[in-house]
Short mmCIF file of C-alpha atoms and ligand atoms in Angstrom, two decimals:
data_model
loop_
_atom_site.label_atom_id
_atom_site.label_comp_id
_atom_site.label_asym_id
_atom_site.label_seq_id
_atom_site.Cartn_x
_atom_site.Cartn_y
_atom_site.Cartn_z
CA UNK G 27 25.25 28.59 30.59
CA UNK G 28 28.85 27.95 29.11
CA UNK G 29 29.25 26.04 26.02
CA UNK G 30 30.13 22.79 27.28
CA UNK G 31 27.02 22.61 29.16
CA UNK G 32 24.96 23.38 26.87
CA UNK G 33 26.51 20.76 24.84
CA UNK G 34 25.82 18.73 27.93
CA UNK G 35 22.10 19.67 27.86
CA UNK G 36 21.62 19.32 24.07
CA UNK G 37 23.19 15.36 24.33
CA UNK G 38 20.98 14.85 27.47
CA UNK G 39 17.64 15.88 25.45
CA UNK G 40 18.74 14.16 22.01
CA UNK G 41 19.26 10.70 24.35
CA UNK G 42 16.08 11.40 25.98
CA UNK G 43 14.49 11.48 22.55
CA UNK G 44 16.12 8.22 22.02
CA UNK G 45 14.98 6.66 24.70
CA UNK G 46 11.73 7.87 24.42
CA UNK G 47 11.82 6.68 20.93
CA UNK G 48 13.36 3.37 21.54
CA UNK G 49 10.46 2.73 23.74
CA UNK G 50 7.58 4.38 22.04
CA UNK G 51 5.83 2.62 19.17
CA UNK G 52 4.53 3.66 15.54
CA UNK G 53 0.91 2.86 16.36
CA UNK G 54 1.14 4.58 19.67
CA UNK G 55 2.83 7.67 18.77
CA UNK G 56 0.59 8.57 16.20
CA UNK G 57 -2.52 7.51 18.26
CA UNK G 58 -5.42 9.95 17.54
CA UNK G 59 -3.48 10.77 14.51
CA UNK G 60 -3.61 8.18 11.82
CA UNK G 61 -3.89 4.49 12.11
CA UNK G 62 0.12 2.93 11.07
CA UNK G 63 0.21 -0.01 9.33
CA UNK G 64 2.10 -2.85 7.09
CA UNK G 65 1.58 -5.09 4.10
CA UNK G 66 2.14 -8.53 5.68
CA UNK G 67 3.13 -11.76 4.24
CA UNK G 68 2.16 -15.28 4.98
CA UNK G 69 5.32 -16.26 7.12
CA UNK G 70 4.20 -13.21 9.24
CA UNK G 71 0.65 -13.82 9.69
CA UNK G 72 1.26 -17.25 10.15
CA UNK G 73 3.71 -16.49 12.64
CA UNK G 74 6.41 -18.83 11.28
CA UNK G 75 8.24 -15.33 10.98
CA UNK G 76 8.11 -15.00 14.55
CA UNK G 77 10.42 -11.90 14.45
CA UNK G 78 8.42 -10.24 11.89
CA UNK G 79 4.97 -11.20 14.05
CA UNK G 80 6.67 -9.68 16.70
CA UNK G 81 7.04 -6.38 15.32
CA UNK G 82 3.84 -6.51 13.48
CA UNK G 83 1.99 -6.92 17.15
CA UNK G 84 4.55 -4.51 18.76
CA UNK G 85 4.07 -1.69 16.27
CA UNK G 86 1.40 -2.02 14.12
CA UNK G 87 -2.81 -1.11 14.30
CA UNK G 88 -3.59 -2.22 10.59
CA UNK G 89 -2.64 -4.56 8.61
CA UNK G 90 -2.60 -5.01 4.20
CA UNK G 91 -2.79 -8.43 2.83
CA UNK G 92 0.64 -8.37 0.65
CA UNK G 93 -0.86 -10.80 -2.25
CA UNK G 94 -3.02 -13.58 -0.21
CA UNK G 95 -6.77 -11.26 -1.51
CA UNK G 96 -5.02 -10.40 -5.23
CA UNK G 97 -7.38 -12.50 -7.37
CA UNK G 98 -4.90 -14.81 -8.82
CA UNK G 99 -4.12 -16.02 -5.10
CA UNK G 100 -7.85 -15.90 -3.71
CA UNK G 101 -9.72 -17.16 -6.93
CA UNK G 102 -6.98 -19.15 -8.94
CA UNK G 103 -9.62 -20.96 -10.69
CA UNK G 104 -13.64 -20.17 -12.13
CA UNK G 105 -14.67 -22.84 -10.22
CA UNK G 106 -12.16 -22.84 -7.12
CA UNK G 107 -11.05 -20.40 -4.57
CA UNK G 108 -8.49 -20.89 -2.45
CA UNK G 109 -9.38 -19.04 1.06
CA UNK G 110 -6.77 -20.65 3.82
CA UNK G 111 -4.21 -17.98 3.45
CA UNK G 112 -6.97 -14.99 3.55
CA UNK G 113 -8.58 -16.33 6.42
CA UNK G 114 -5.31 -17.09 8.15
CA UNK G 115 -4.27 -13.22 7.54
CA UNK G 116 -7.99 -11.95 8.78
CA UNK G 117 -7.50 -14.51 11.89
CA UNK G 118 -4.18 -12.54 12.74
CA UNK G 119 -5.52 -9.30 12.46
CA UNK G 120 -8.46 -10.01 14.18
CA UNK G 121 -6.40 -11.94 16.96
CA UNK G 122 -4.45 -8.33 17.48
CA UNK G 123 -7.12 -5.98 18.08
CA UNK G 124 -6.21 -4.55 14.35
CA UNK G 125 -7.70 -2.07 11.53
CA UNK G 126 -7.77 -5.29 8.59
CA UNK G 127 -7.21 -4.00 5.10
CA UNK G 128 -8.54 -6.05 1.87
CA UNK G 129 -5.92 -5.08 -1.09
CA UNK G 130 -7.93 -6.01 -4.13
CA UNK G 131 -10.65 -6.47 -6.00
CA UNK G 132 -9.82 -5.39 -9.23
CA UNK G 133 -7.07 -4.37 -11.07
CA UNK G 134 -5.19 -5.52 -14.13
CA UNK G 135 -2.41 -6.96 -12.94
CA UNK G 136 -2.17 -10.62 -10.69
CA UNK G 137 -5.53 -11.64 -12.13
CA UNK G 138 -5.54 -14.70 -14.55
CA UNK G 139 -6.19 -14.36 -17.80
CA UNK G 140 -9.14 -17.18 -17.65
CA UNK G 141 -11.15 -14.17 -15.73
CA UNK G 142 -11.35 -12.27 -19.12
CA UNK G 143 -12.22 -15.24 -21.43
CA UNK G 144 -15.18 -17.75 -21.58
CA UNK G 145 -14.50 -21.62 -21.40
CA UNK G 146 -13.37 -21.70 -25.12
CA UNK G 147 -10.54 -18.75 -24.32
CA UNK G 148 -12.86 -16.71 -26.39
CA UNK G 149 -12.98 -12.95 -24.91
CA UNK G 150 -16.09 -12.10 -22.20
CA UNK G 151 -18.30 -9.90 -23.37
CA UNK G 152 -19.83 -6.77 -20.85
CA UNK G 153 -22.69 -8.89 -19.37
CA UNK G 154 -20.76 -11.85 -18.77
CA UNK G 155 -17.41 -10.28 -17.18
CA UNK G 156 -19.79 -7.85 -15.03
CA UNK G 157 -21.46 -11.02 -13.71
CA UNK G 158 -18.18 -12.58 -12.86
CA UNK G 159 -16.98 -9.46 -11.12
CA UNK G 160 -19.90 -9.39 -9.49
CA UNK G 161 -19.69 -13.25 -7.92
CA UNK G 162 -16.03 -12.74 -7.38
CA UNK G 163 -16.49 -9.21 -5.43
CA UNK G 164 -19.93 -11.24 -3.23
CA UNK G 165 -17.97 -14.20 -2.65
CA UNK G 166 -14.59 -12.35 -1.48
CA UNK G 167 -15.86 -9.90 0.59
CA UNK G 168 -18.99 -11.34 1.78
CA UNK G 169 -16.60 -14.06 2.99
CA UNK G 170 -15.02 -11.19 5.53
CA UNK G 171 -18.19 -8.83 5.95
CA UNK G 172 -17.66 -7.41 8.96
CA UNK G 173 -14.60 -8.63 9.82
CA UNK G 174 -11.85 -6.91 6.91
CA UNK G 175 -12.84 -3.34 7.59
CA UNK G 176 -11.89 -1.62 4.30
CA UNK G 177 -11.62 -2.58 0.98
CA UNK G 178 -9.13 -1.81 -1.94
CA UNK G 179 -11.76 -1.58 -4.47
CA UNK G 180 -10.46 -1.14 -7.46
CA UNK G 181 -6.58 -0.74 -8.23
CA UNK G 182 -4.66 1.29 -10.36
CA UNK G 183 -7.19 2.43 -13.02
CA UNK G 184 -5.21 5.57 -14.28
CA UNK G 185 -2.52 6.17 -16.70
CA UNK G 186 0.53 8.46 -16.40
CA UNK G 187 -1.89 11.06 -18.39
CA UNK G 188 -4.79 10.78 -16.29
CA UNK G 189 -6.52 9.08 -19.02
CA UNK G 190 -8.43 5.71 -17.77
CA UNK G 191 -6.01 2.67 -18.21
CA UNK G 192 -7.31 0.03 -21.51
CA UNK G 193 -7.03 -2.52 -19.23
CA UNK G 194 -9.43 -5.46 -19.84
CA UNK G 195 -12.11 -4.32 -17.61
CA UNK G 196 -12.19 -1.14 -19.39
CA UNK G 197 -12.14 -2.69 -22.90
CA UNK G 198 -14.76 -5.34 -22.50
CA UNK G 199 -17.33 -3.46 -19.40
CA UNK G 200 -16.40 0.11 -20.19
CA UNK G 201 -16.16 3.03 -18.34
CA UNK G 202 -18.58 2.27 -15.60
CA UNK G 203 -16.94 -1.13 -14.43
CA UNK G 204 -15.22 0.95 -11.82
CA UNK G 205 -18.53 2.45 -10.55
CA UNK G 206 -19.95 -1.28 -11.12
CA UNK G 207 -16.96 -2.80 -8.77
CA UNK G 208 -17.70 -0.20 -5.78
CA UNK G 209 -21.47 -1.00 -5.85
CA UNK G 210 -21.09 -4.54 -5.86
CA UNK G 211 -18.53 -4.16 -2.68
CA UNK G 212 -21.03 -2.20 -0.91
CA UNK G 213 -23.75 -4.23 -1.82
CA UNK G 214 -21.87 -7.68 -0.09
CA UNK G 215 -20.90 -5.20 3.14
CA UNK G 216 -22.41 -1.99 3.35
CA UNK G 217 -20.57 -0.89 6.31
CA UNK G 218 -17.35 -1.92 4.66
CA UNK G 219 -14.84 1.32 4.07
CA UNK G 220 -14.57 0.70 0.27
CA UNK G 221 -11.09 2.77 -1.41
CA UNK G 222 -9.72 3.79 -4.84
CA UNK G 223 -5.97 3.15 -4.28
CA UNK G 224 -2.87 4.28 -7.33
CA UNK G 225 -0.01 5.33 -7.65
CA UNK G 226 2.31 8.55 -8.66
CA UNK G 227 -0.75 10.89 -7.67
CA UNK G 228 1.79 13.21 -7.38
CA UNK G 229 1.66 13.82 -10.94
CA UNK G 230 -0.75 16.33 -11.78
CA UNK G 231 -1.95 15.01 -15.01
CA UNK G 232 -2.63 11.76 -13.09
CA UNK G 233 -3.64 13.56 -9.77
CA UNK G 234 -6.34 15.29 -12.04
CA UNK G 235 -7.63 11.95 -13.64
CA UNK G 236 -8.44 10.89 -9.77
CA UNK G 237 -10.11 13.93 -8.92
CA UNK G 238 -12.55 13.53 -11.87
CA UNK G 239 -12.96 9.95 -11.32
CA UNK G 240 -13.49 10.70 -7.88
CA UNK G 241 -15.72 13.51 -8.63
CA UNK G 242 -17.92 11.30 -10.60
CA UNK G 243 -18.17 8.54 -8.44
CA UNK G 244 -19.67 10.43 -5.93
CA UNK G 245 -22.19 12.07 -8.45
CA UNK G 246 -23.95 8.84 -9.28
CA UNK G 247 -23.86 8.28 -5.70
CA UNK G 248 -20.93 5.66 -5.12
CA UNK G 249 -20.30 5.31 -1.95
CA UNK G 250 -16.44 5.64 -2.06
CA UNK G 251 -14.43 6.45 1.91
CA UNK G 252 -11.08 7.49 0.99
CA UNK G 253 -8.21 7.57 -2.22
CA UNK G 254 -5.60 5.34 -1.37
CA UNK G 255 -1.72 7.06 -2.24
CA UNK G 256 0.11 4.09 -2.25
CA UNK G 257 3.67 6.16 -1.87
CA UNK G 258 6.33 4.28 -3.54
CA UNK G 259 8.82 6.82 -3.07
CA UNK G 260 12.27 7.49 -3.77
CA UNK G 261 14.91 9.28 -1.84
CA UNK G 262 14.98 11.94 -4.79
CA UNK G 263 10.96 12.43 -4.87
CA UNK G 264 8.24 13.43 -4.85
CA UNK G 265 9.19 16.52 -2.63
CA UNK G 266 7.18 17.11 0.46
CA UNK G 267 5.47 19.79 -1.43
CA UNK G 268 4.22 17.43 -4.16
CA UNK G 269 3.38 15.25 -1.56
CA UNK G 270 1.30 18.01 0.58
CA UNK G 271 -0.54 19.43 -2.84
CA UNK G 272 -1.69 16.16 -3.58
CA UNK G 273 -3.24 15.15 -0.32
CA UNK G 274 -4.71 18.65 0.08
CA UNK G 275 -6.47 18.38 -3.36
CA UNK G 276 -7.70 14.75 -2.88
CA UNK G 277 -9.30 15.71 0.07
CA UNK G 278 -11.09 18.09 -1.26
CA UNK G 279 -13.20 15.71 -3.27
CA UNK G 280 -14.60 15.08 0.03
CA UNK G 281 -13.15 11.70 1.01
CA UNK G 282 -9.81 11.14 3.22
CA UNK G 283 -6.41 9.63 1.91
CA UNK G 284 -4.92 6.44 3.27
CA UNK G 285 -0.77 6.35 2.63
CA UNK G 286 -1.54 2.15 1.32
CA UNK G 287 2.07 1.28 0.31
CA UNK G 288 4.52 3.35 1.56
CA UNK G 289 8.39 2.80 0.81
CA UNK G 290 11.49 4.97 0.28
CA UNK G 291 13.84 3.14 -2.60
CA UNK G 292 17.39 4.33 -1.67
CA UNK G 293 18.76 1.88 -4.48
CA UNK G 294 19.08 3.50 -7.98
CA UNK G 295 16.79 3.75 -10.39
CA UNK G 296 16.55 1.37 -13.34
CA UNK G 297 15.72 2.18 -16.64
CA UNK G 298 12.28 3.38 -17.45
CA UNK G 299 11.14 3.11 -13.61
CA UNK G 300 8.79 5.50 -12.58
CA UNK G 301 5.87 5.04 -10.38
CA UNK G 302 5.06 1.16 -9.39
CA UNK G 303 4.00 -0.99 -12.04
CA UNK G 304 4.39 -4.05 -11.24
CA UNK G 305 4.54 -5.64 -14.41
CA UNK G 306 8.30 -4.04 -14.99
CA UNK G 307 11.47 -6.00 -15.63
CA UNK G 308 14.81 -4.37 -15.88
CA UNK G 309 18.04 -6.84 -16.15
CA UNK G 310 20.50 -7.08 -13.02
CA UNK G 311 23.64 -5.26 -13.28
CA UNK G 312 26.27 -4.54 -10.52
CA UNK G 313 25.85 -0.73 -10.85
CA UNK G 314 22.08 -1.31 -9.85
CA UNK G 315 22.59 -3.18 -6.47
CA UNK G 316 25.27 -0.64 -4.78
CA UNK G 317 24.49 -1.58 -1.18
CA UNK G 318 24.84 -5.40 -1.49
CA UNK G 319 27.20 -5.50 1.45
CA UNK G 320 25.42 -2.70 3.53
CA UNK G 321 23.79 0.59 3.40
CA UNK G 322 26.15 3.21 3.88
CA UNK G 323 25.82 5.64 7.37
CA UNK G 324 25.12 9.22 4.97
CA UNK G 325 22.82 7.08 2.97
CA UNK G 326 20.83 5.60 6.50
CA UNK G 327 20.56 9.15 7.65
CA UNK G 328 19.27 10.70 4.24
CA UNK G 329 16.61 7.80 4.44
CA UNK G 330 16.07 8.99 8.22
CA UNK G 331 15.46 12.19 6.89
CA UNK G 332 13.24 11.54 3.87
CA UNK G 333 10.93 9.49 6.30
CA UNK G 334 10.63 12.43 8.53
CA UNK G 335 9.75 14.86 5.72
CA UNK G 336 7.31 13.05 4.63
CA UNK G 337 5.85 12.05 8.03
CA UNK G 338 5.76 16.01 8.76
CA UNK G 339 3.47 16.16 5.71
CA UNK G 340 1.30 13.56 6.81
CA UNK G 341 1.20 14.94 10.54
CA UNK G 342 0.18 18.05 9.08
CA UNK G 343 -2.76 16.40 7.24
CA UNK G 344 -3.65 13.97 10.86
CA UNK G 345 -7.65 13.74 10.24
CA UNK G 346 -7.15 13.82 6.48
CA UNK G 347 -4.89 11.31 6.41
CA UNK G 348 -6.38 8.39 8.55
CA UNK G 349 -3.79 5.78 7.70
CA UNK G 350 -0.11 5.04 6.65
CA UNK G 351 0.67 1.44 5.89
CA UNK G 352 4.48 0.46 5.13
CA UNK G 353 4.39 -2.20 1.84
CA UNK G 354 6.51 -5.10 3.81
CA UNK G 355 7.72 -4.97 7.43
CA UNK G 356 11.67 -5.46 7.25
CA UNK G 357 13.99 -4.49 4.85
CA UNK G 358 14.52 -8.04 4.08
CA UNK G 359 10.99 -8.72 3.21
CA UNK G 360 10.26 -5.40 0.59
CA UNK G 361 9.27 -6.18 -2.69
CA UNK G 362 12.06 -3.74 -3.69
CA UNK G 363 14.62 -6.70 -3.25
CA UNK G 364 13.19 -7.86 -6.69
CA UNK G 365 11.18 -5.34 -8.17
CA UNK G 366 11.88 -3.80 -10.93
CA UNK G 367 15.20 -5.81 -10.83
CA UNK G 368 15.27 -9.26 -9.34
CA UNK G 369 17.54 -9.83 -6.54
CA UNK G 370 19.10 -6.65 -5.39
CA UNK G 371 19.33 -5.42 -1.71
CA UNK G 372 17.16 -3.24 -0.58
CA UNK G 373 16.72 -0.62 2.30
CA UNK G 374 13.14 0.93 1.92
CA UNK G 375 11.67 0.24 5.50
CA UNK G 376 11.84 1.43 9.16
CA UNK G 377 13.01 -2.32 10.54
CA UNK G 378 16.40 -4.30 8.81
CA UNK G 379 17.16 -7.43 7.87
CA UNK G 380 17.87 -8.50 11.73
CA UNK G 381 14.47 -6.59 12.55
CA UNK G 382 15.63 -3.99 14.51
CA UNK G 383 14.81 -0.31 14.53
CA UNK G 384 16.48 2.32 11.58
CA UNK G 385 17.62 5.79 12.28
CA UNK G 386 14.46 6.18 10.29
CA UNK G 387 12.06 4.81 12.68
CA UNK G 388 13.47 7.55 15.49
CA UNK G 389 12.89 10.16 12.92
CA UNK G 390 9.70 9.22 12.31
CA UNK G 391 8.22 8.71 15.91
CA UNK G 392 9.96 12.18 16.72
CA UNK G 393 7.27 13.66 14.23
CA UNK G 394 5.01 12.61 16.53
CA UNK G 395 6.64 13.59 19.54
CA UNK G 396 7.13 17.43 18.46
C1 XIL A 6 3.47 -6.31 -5.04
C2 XIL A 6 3.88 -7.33 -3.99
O1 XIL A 6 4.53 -6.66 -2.94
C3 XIL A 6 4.78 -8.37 -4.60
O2 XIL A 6 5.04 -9.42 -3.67
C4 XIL A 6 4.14 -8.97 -5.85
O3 XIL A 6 5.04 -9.84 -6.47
C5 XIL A 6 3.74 -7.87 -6.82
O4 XIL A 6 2.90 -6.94 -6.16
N1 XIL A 6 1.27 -1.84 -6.06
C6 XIL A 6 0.33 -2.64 -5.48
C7 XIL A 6 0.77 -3.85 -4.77
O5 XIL A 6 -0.85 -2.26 -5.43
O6 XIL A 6 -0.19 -4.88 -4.83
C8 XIL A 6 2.09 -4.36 -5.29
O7 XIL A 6 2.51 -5.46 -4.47
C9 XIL A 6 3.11 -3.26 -5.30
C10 XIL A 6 2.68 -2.13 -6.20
#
């Protein structure tokens, strides 16, 4: 063959792979692979987002509750829940044939402060706090037994160091309120998949602190199904090594990972940001929203190629890895547009703001396709 037609044949095969991609969706080109999923919001499940709905249905075989199961939202008050939005989401994913996540039952963070204090503000002590975790964890997931499939049970427990986190569970229960929180959960649904989910567990002091935890857990016979990495990445890291070491050591506690929140900031990075706590505020400056008026074409195709580094590392680990959920369906909706710095413009998913398809999405379902 002379140049030019291989040329030819090279552009016919890359727009076949377009076309193949254009057509092909997330959930069914990683079918047998890993379930693919997003964290969805009410204007999606509700379906007053019809766009976003759309692509939920069109691409999507599990779905996260983005805040509607956090306690604040589903038990605002000791003496009140408020279930319409959770049963709204569940409805949806239940509607769609889908895999439905509950994202959580405890953590420190979006959980009122009343939870921690008796009817005098006075602090809870261990008997009393373990009893309200205990009605809270009945009430919430008995509610969905059956029906959400697989539980976020407890959120974000580890510090940087590895060390367990002083939140207020720790400080008032003790160590074993995380143990405590997994037995209740299987207790109200025993066939329930029931997850440890954090961040940065690409940091090896941290990544350590989950094995142990993990480790112990299943010593004193917790039933525990997978660690959930919630991947809040960055275009500059972790590198698809970090990513690969830490999957391959998690699952060789014995229990699978889940990618629970996966995003790719290409935006830069604030002051003191690392990792995804949520509780972080950094002021708004001009030199932190670059994109404003639109992402750049090298910067779209680094993010294309990010996405399909790390999607090689989780097709490697298909069977280890049973899930990948996206945190947010369209650029638009990510939590990046005002975390850690309110109101900036953000480009962390596979959809944009008019919902269509990224070069990242291609790169992604060509993973699949190889
Ligand atoms: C975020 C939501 O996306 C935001 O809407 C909310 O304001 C704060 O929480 N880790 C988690 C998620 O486990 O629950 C967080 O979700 C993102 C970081």
């Amino acid at each position: 063959m002379d140049r030019n037609s291989i040329v030819r044949a090279a552009l016919a095969v890359s727009a076949m792979a377009a076309i193949a991609s254009a057509q092909t969706s997330l959930k069914d080109a990683f079918q047998g692979a890993f379930r693919v999923g997003a964290a969805l919001n009410p204007g999606q499940f509700e379906e007053r987002d019809a766009r976003g709905a759309a692509i939920v249905k069109t691409q999507f075989n599990t779905i996260s509750p983005e805040n509607v199961l956090k306690w604040e939202s589903v038990h605002p008050r000791a003496d009140s829940f408020n279930f319409a939005p959770a049963d709204h989401y569940v409805e949806f994913g239940e509607r769609n044939h889908m895999f439905i996540i509950g994202h959580t039952l405890v953590w420190h963070n979006q959980t009122p402060r009343w939870v921690f204090q008796d009817e005098n503000a006075a602090p809870l002590g261990r008997d009393a706090l373990l009893q309200r975790m205990h009605d809270h964890i009945r009430t919430v997931v008995g509610r969905y037994k059956g029906r959400i499939s697989g539980w976020d049970v407890v959120n974000e427990a580890l510090n940087d160091d590895g060390t367990l986190r002083q939140s207020q569970w720790l400080k008032i229960i003790g160590d074993d309120y995380i143990a405590q929180a997994f037995r209740f959960a299987h207790e109200a649904d025993p066939a329930a998949e029931l997850y440890y989910n954090d961040y940065s567990l690409e940091n090896p002091a941290k990544r350590k602190g989950a094995i142990e935890l993990i480790r112990k857990l299943k010593a004193e016979g917790v039933s525990i199904t997978a660690v959930g990495s919630q991947e809040h990445d960055s275009l500059r890291g972790p590198s698809a090594e970090e990513v690969d070491a830490a999957i391959s050591e998690l699952a060789a506690t014995g229990v699978k990972v889940n990618i629970t929140e996966l995003d790719i900031d290409v935006l830069p990075r604030a002051s003191r940001q690392a990792g995804a706590d949520v509780s972080l505020k950094v002021d708004a400056q001009a030199k932190l929203n670059p994109y404003a008026a639109g992402l750049p074409e090298d910067v779209q195709q680094a993010l294309a190629k990010r996405y399909a580094e790390l999607f090689g590392v989780f097709w490697k680990h298909r069977g280890t890895v049973t899930r990948v959920t996206f945190w947010g369906v369209t650029d638009g909706n990510s939590w990046l547009n005002n975390w850690p710095v309110a109101g900036r413009t953000s480009y962390p998913l596979l959809f944009d703001r008019k919902g269509e398809k990224k070069p990242a999405f291609d790169a992604v379902v060509a993973v699949a396709q190889k």
